[in-house]
Tab-separated table of N, CA and C in Angstrom:
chain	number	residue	atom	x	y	z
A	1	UNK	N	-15.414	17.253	-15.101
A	1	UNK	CA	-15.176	16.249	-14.075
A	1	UNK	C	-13.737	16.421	-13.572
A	2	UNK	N	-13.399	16.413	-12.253
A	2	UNK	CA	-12.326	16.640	-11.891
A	2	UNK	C	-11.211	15.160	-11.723
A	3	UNK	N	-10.522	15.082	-11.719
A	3	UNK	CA	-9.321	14.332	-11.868
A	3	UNK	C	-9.862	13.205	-10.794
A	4	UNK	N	-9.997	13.525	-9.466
A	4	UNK	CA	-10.183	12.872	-8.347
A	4	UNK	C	-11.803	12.383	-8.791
A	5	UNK	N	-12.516	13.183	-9.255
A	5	UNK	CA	-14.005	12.046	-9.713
A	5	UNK	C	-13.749	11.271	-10.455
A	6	UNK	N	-12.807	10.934	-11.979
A	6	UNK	CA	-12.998	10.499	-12.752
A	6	UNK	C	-12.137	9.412	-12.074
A	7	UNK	N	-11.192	9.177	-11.246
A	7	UNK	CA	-10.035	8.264	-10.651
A	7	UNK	C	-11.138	7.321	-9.544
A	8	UNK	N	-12.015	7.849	-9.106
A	8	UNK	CA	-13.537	6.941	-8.312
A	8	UNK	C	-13.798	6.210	-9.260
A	9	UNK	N	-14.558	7.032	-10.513
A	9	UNK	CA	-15.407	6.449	-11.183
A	9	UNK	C	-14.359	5.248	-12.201
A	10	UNK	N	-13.039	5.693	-11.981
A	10	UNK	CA	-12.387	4.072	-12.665
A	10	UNK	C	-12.053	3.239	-11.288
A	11	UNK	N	-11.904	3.313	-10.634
A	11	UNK	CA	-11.567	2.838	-9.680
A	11	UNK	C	-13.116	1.910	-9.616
A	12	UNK	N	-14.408	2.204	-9.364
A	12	UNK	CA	-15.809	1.786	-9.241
A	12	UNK	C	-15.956	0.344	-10.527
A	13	UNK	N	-15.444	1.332	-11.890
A	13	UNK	CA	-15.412	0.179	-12.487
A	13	UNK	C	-14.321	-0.925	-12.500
A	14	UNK	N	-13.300	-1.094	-11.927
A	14	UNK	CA	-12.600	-1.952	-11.319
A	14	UNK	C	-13.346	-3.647	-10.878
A	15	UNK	N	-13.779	-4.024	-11.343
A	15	UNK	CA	-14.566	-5.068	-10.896
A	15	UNK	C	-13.678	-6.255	-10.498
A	16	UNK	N	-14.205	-6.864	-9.012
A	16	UNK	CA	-13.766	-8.528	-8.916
A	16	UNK	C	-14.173	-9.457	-10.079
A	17	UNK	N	-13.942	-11.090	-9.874
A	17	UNK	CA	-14.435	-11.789	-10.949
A	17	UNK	C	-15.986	-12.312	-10.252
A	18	UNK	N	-16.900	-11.673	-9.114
A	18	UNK	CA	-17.997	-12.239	-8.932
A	18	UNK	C	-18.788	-10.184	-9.274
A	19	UNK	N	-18.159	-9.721	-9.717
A	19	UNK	CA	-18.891	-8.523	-10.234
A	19	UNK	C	-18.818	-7.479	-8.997
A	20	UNK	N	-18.293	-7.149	-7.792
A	20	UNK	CA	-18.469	-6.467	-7.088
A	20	UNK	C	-17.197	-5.563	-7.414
A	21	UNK	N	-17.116	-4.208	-6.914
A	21	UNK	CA	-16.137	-3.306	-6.424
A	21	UNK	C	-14.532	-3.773	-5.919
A	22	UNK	N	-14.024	-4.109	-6.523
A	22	UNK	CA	-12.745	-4.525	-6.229
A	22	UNK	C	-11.973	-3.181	-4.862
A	23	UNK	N	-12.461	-2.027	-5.055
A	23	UNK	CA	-12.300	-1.212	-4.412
A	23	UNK	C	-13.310	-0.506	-3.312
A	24	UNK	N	-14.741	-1.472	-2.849
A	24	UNK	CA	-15.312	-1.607	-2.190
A	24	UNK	C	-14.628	-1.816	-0.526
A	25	UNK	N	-15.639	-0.800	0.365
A	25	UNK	CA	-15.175	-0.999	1.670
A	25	UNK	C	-15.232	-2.426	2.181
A	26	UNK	N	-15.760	-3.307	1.942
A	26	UNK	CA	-16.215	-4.672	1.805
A	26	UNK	C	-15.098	-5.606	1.442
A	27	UNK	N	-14.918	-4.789	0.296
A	27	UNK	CA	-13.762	-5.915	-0.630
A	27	UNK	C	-12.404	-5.530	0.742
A	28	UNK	N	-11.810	-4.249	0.510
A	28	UNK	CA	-10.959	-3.475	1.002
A	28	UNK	C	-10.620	-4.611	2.505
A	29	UNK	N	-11.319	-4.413	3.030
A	29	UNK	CA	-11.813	-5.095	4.564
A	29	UNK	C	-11.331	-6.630	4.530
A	30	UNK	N	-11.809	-7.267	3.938
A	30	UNK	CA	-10.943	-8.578	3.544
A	30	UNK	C	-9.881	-8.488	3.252
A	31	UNK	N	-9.273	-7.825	2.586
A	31	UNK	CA	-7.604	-7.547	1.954
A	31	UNK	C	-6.874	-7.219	3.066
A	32	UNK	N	-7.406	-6.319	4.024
A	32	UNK	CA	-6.890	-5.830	5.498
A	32	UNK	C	-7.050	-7.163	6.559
A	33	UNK	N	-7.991	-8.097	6.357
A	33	UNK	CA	-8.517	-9.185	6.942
A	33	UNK	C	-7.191	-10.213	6.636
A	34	UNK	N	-6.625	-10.539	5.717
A	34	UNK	CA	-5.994	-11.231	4.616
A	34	UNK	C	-4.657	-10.978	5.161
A	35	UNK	N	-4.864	-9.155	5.462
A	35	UNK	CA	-3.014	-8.903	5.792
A	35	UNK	C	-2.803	-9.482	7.410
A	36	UNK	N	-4.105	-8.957	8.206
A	36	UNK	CA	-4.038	-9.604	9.506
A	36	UNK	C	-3.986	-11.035	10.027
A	37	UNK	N	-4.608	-12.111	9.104
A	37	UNK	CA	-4.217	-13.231	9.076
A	37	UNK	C	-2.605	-13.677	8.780
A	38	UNK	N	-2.046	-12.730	7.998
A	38	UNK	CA	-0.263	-13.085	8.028
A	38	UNK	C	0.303	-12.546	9.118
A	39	UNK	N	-0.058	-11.708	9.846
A	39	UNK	CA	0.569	-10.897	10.720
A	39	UNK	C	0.587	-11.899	11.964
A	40	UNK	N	-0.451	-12.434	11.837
A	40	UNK	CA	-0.672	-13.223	13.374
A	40	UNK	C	-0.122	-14.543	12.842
A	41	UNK	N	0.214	-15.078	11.863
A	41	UNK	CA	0.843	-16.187	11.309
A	41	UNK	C	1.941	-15.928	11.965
A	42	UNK	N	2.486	-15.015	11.303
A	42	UNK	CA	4.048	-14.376	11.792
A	42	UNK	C	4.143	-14.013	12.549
A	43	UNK	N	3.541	-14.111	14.013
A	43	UNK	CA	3.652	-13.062	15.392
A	43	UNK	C	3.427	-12.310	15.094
A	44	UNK	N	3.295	-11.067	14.562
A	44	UNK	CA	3.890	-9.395	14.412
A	44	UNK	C	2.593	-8.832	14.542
A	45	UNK	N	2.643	-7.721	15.070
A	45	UNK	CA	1.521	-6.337	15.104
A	45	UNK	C	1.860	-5.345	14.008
A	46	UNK	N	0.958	-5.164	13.284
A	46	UNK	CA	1.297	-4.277	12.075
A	46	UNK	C	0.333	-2.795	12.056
A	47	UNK	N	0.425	-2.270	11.336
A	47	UNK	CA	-0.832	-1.072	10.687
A	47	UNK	C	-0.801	-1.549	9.055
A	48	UNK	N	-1.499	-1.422	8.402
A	48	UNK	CA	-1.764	-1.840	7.492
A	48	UNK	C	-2.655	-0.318	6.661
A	49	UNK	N	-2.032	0.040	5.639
A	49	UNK	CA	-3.177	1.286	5.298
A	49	UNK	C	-2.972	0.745	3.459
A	50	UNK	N	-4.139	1.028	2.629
A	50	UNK	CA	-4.962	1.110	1.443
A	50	UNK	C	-4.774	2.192	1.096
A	51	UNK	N	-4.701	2.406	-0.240
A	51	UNK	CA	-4.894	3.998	-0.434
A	51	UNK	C	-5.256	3.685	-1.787
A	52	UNK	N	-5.443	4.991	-2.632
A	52	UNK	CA	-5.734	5.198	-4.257
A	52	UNK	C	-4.951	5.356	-5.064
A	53	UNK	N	-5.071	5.747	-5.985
A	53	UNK	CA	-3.927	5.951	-7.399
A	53	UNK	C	-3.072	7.055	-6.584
A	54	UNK	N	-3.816	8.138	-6.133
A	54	UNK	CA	-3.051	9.578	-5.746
A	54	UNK	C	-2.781	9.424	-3.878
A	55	UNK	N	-1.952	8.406	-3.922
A	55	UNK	CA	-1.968	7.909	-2.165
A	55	UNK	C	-2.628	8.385	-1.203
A	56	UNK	N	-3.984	8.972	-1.454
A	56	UNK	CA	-4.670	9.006	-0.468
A	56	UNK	C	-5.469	7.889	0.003
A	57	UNK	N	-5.003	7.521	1.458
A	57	UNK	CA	-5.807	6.206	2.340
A	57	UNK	C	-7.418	6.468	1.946
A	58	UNK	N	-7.654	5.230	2.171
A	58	UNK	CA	-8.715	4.923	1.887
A	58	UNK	C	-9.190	3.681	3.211
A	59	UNK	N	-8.169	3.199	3.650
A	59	UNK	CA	-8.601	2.355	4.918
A	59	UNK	C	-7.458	2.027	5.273
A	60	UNK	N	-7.379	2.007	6.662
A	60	UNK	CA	-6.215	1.816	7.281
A	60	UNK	C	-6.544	0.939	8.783
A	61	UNK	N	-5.689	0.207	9.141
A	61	UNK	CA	-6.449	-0.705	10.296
A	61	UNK	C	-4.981	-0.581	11.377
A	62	UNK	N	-5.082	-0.299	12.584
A	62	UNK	CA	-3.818	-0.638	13.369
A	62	UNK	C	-4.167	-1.700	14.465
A	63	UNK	N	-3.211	-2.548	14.690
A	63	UNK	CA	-3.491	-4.032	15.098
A	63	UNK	C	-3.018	-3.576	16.876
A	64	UNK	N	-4.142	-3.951	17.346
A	64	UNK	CA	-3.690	-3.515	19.173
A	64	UNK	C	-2.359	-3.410	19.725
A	65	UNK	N	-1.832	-5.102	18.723
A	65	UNK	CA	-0.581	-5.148	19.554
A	65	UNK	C	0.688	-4.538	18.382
A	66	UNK	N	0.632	-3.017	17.499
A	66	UNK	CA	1.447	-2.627	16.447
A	66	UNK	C	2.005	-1.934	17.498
A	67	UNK	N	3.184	-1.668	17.042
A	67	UNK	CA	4.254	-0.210	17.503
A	67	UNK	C	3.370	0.908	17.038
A	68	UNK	N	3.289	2.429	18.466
A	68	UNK	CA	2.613	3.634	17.788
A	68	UNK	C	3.566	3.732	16.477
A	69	UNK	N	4.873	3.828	16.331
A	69	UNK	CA	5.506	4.420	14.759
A	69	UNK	C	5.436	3.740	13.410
A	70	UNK	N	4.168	2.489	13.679
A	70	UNK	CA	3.809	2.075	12.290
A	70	UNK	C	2.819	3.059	12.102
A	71	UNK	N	2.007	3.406	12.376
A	71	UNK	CA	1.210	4.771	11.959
A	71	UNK	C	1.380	5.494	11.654
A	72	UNK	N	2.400	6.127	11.431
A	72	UNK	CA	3.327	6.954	10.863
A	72	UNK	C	3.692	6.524	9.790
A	73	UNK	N	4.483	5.110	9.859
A	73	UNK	CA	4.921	4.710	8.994
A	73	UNK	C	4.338	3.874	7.585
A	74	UNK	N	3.466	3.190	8.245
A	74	UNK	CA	2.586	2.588	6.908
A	74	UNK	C	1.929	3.517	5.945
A	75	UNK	N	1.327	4.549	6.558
A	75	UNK	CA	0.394	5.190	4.568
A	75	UNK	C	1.963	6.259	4.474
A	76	UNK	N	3.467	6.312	4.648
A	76	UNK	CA	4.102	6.526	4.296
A	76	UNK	C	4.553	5.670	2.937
A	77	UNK	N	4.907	4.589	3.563
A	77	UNK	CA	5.310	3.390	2.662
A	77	UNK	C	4.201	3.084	1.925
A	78	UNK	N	2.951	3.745	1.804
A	78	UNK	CA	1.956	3.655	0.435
A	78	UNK	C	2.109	4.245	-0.270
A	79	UNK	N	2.051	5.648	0.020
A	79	UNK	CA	2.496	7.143	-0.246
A	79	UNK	C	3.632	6.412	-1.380
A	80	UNK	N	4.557	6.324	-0.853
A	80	UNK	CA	6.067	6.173	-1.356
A	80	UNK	C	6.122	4.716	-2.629
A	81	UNK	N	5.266	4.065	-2.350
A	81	UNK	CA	4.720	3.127	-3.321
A	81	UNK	C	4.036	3.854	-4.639
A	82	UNK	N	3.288	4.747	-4.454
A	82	UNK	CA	3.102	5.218	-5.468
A	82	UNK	C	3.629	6.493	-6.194
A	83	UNK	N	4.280	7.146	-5.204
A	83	UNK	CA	4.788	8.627	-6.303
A	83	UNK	C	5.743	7.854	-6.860
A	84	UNK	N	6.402	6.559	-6.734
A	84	UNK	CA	7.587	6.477	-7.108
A	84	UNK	C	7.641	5.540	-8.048
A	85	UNK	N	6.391	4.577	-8.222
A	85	UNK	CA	5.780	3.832	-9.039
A	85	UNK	C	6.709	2.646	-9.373
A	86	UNK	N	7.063	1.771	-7.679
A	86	UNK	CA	7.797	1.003	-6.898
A	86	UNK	C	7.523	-0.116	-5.844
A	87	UNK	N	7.708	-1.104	-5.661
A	87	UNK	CA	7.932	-1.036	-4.214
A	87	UNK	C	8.722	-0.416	-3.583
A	88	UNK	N	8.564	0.228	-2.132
A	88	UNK	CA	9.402	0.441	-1.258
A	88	UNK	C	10.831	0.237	-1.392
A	89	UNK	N	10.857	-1.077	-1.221
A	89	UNK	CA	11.897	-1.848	-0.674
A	89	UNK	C	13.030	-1.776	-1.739
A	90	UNK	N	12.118	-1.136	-3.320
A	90	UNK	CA	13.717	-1.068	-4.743
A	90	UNK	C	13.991	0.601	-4.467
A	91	UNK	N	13.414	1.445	-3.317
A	91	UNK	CA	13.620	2.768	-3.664
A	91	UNK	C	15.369	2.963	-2.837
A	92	UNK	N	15.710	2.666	-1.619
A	92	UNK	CA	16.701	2.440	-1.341
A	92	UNK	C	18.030	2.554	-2.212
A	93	UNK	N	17.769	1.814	-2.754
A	93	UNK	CA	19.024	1.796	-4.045
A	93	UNK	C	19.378	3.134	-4.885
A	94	UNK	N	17.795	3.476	-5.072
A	94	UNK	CA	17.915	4.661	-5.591
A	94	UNK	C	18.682	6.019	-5.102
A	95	UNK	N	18.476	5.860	-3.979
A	95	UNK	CA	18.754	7.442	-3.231
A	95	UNK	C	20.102	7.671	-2.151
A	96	UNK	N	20.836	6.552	-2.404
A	96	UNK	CA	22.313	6.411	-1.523
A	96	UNK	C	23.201	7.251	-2.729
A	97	UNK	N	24.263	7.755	-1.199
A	97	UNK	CA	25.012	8.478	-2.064
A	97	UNK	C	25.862	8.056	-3.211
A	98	UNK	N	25.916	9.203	-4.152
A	98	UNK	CA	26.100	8.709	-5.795
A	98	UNK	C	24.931	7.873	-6.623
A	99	UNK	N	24.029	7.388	-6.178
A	99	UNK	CA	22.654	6.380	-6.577
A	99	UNK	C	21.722	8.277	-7.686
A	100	UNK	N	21.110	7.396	-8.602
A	100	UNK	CA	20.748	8.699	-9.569
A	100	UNK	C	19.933	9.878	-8.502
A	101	UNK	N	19.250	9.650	-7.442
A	101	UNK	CA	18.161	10.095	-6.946
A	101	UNK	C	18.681	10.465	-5.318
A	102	UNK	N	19.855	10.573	-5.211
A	102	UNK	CA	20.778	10.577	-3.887
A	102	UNK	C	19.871	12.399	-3.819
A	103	UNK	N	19.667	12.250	-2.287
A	103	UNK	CA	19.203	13.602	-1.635
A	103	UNK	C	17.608	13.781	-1.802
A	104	UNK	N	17.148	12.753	-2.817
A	104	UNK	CA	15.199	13.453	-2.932
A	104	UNK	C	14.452	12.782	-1.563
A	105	UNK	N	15.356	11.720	-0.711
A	105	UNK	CA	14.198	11.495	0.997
A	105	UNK	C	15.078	13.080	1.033
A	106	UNK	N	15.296	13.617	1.329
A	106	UNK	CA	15.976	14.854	2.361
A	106	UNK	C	15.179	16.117	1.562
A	107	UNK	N	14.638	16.069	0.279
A	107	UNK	CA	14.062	16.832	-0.255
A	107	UNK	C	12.596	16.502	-0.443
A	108	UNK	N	12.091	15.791	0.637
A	108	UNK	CA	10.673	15.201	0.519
A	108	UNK	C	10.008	15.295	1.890
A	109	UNK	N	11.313	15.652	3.075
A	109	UNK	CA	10.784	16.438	4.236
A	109	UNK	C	10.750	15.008	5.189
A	110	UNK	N	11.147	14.197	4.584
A	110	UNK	CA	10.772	12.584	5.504
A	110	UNK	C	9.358	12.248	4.816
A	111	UNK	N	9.378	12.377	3.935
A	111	UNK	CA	7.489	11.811	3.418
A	111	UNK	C	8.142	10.198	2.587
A	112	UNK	N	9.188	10.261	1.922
A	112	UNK	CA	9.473	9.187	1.275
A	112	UNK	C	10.064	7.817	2.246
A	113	UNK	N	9.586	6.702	2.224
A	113	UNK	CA	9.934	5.776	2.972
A	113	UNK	C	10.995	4.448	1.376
A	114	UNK	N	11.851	4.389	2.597
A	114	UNK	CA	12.694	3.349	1.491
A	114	UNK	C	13.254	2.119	1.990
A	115	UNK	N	12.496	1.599	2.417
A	115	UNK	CA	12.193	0.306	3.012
A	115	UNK	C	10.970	-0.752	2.759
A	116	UNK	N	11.256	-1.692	2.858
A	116	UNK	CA	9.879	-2.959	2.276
A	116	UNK	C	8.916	-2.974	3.083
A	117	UNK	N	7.681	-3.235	2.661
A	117	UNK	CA	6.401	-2.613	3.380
A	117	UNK	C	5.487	-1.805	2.379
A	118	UNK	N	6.154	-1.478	1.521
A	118	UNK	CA	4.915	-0.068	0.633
A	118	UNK	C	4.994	-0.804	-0.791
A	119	UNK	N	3.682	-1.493	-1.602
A	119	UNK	CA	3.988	-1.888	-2.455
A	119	UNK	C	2.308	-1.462	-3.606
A	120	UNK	N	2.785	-1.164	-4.877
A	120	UNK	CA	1.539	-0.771	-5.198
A	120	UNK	C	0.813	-1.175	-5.793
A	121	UNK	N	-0.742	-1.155	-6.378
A	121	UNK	CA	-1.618	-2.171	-6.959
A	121	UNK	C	-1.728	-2.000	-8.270
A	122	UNK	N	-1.266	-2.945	-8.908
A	122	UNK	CA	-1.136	-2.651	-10.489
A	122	UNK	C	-2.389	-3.408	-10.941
A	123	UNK	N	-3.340	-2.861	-12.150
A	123	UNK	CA	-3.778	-3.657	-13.334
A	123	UNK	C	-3.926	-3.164	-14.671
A	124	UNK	N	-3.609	-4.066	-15.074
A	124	UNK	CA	-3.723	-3.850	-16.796
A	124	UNK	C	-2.439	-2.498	-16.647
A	125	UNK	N	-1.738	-2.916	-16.117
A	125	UNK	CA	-0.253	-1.898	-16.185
A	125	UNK	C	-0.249	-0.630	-16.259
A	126	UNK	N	-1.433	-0.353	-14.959
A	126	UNK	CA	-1.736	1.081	-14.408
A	126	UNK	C	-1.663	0.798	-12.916
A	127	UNK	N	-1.107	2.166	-11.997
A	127	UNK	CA	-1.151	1.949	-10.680
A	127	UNK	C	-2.624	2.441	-10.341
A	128	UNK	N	-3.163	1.146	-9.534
A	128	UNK	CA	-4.774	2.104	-8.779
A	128	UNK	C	-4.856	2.225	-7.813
A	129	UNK	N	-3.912	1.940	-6.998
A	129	UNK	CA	-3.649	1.639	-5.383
A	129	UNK	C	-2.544	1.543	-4.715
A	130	UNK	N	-2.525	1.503	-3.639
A	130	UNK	CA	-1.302	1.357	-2.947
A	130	UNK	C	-1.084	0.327	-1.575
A	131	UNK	N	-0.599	-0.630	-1.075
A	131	UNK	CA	-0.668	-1.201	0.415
A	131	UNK	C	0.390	-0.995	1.146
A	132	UNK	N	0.394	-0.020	2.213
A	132	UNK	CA	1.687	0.201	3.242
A	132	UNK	C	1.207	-0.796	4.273
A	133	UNK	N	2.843	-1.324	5.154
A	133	UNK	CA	2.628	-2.000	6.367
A	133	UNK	C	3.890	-2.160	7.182
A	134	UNK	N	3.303	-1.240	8.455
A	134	UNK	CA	4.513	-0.900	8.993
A	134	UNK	C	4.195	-2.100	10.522
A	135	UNK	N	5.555	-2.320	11.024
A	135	UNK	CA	5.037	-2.756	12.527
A	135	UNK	C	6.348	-3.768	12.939
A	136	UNK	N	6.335	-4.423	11.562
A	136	UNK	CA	7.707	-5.605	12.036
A	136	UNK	C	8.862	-5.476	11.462
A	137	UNK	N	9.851	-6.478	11.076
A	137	UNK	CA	11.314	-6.019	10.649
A	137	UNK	C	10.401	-6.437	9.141
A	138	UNK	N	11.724	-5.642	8.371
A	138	UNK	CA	11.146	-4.937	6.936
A	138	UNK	C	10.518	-6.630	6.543
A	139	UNK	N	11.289	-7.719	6.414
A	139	UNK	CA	10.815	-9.102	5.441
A	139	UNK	C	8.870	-9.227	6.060
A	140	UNK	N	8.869	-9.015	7.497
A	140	UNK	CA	7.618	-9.232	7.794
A	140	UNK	C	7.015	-7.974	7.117
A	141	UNK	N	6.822	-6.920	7.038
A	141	UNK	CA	5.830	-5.769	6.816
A	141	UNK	C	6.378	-6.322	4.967
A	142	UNK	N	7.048	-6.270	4.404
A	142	UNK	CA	6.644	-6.953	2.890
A	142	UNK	C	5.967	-8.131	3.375
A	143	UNK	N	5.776	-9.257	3.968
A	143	UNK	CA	4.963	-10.104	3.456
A	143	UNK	C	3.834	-10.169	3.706
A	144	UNK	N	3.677	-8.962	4.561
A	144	UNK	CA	2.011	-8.450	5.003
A	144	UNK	C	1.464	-8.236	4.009
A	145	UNK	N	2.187	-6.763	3.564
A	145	UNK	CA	1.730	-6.103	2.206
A	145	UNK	C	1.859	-6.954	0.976
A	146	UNK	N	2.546	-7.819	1.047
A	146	UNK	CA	2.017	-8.454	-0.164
A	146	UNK	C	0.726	-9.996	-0.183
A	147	UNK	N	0.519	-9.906	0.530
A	147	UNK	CA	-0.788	-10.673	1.322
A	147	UNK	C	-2.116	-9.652	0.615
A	148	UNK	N	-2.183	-8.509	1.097
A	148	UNK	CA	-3.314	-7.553	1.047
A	148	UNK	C	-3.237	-7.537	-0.498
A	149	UNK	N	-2.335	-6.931	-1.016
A	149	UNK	CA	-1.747	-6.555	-2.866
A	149	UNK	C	-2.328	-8.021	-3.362
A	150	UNK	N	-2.212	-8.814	-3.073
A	150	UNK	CA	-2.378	-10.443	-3.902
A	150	UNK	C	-3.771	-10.628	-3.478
A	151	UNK	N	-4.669	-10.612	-2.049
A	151	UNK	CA	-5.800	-10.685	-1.942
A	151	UNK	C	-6.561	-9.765	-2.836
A	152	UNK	N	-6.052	-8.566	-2.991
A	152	UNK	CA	-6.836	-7.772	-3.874
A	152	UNK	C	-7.045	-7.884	-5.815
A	153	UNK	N	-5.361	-8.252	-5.926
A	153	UNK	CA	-5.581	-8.745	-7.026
A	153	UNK	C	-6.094	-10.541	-7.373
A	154	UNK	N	-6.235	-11.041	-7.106
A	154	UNK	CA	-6.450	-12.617	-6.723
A	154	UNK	C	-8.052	-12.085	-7.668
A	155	UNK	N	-8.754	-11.171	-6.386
A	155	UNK	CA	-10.603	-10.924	-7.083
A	155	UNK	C	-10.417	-10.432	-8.257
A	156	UNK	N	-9.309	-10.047	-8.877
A	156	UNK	CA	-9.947	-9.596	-10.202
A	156	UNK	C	-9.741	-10.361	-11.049
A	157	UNK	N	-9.379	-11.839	-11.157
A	157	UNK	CA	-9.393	-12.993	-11.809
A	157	UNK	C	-10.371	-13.232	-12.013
């Protein structure tokens, strides 16, 4: 079984507390539903992208009225949520000059985002997911993403 089947098949058993797929297109869709209800709370047009343990998206939604460079930017800030096994928004610190990790965005080609917005889905103190959200100033795209991250974990209560 390869790495990427066996990361489905935990991911599958992932269950909400009414027994469904916590990682269901269904479930997923509400969590994106969840982030778009804050977005329009807050004015803002966002992109919003989902992804897996190994940051590959898995659903991504862009809101009519987002900036084109949240598309870019959101399954960045997922991406970057999980290689770094972070939010976003603590990687910053890391990578200024003299900071332990100074030079790895410049050695990552622009793939690493270090800004709030990319935060990742923990349970039982494993990463299985990731929520990027790009579109507004950084406090709004964190409180998107953490809308979607909390809707998702909320079902597995």
């Amino acid at each position: 079984m390869t790495p990427e089947n066996l990361f489905v098949n935990v991911q599958s058993a992932i269950k909400n507390s009414d027994g469904t797929s916590a990682f269901s297109r269904q479930n997923l869709q509400k969590a994106l539903d969840a982030g778009e209800k804050k977005a329009n709370e807050i004015k803002v047009g966002v992109t919003m992208c989902i992804t897996d343990a190994y940051a590959q998206p898995i659903l991504t939604y862009h809101m009519p009225n987002a900036n084109m460079v949240s598309l870019e930017l959101a399954p960045k800030k997922a991406w970057s949520a999980v290689a770094m096994k972070m939010p976003s928004k603590e990687i910053s610190a890391q990578i200024q000059p003299g900071a332990p990790l100074y030079q790895m965005g410049g050695m990552l080609d622009g793939k690493l985002a270090s800004f709030a917005g990319g935060n990742p889905i923990i349970v039982n103190n494993q990463i299985v997911g990731s929520v990027g959200v790009s579109g507004g100033a950084v406090e709004e795209d964190q409180a998107v993403s953490l809308a979607i991250v909390n809707y998702i974990k909320e079902g597995l209560k």
